[in-house]
mmCIF file of C-alpha atoms in Angstrom:
data_model
loop_
_atom_site.group_PDB
_atom_site.id
_atom_site.type_symbol
_atom_site.label_atom_id
_atom_site.label_comp_id
_atom_site.label_asym_id
_atom_site.label_seq_id
_atom_site.Cartn_x
_atom_site.Cartn_y
_atom_site.Cartn_z
ATOM 1 C CA MET A 1 -24.660 40.424 73.416
ATOM 2 C CA ARG A 2 -21.547 39.145 71.625
ATOM 3 C CA ARG A 3 -19.484 42.001 73.062
ATOM 4 C CA VAL A 4 -20.543 41.097 76.597
ATOM 5 C CA LEU A 5 -19.444 37.511 76.041
ATOM 6 C CA ASP A 6 -16.147 38.675 74.570
ATOM 7 C CA LEU A 7 -15.507 40.971 77.507
ATOM 8 C CA THR A 8 -16.164 38.051 79.858
ATOM 9 C CA ARG A 9 -13.792 35.863 77.819
ATOM 10 C CA LEU A 10 -11.126 38.627 77.968
ATOM 11 C CA MET A 11 -11.412 38.859 81.750
ATOM 12 C CA ASP A 12 -11.223 35.074 82.014
ATOM 13 C CA ALA A 13 -8.100 35.082 79.882
ATOM 14 C CA VAL A 14 -6.429 37.756 82.008
ATOM 15 C CA ILE A 15 -7.251 35.886 85.217
ATOM 16 C CA PHE A 16 -6.072 32.622 83.643
ATOM 17 C CA ASN A 17 -2.741 34.198 82.639
ATOM 18 C CA PHE A 18 -2.301 35.504 86.207
ATOM 19 C CA LEU A 19 -3.089 32.159 87.757
ATOM 20 C CA VAL A 20 -0.647 30.170 85.560
ATOM 21 C CA GLY A 21 2.101 32.731 86.127
ATOM 22 C CA ASN A 22 2.310 34.137 82.621
ATOM 23 C CA ASN A 23 4.061 37.423 83.364
ATOM 24 C CA ASP A 24 4.684 37.923 79.679
ATOM 25 C CA ALA A 25 1.019 38.488 78.786
ATOM 26 C CA HIS A 26 0.486 41.878 77.155
ATOM 27 C CA GLY A 27 -1.973 43.668 74.969
ATOM 28 C CA LYS A 28 -0.732 42.143 71.733
ATOM 29 C CA ASP A 29 -1.694 38.707 73.042
ATOM 30 C CA PHE A 30 -5.380 39.735 73.203
ATOM 31 C CA PHE A 31 -6.991 40.933 70.017
ATOM 32 C CA ALA A 32 -10.238 40.941 68.087
ATOM 33 C CA ALA A 33 -10.370 38.806 64.977
ATOM 34 C CA LEU A 34 -12.314 40.613 62.236
ATOM 35 C CA SER A 35 -14.499 38.558 59.928
ATOM 36 C CA GLN A 36 -17.516 38.707 57.692
ATOM 37 C CA ARG A 37 -20.832 37.490 58.995
ATOM 38 C CA GLY A 38 -23.552 36.230 56.751
ATOM 39 C CA HIS A 39 -24.956 38.610 54.105
ATOM 40 C CA GLY A 40 -21.780 40.713 54.084
ATOM 41 C CA GLU A 41 -22.126 42.046 57.641
ATOM 42 C CA PRO A 42 -18.819 42.757 59.308
ATOM 43 C CA GLY A 43 -18.293 40.844 62.521
ATOM 44 C CA ASP A 44 -15.640 40.685 65.185
ATOM 45 C CA ALA A 45 -14.820 38.389 68.043
ATOM 46 C CA LEU A 46 -12.076 37.894 70.607
ATOM 47 C CA ALA A 47 -9.433 35.661 69.175
ATOM 48 C CA PRO A 48 -8.504 32.371 71.011
ATOM 49 C CA LEU A 49 -5.721 32.491 73.624
ATOM 50 C CA TYR A 50 -2.187 32.030 72.376
ATOM 51 C CA ASP A 51 1.378 32.696 73.636
ATOM 52 C CA VAL A 52 0.452 31.398 77.089
ATOM 53 C CA VAL A 53 3.516 30.177 78.989
ATOM 54 C CA SER A 54 4.184 29.980 82.725
ATOM 55 C CA THR A 55 7.142 32.321 83.078
ATOM 56 C CA ARG A 56 7.065 32.048 86.846
ATOM 57 C CA TYR A 57 9.199 28.940 86.771
ATOM 58 C CA TYR A 58 12.078 30.581 84.875
ATOM 59 C CA PRO A 59 14.084 32.566 87.400
ATOM 60 C CA GLU A 60 16.088 34.420 84.732
ATOM 61 C CA LEU A 61 12.939 36.095 83.410
ATOM 62 C CA ALA A 62 11.480 39.287 84.897
ATOM 63 C CA ARG A 63 8.883 38.828 87.647
ATOM 64 C CA GLU A 64 6.973 42.021 86.789
ATOM 65 C CA LEU A 65 3.804 41.733 84.723
ATOM 66 C CA ALA A 66 4.117 42.989 81.140
#
C-alpha cells in the first residue's frame, strides 16, 4: 500500500513541477529515502519535494524540460 501512495505522490510532484513551470526538475530531484522501520525492518518512502523553482520566469534559462 505504501508504494501505491508513493507512486501517487510522485505523479503529484511531477504534475506540480509542470504547473509551476519548473523546467529544471529531473530524476535526481525525486528519490526514495531509506530508513529502518520498527523491529529492524528496512523501509523506504518517497522523499519530500525540494529544489522546486519556477524557471519559466527566467528568460535566460532553457525552456526545455530536463
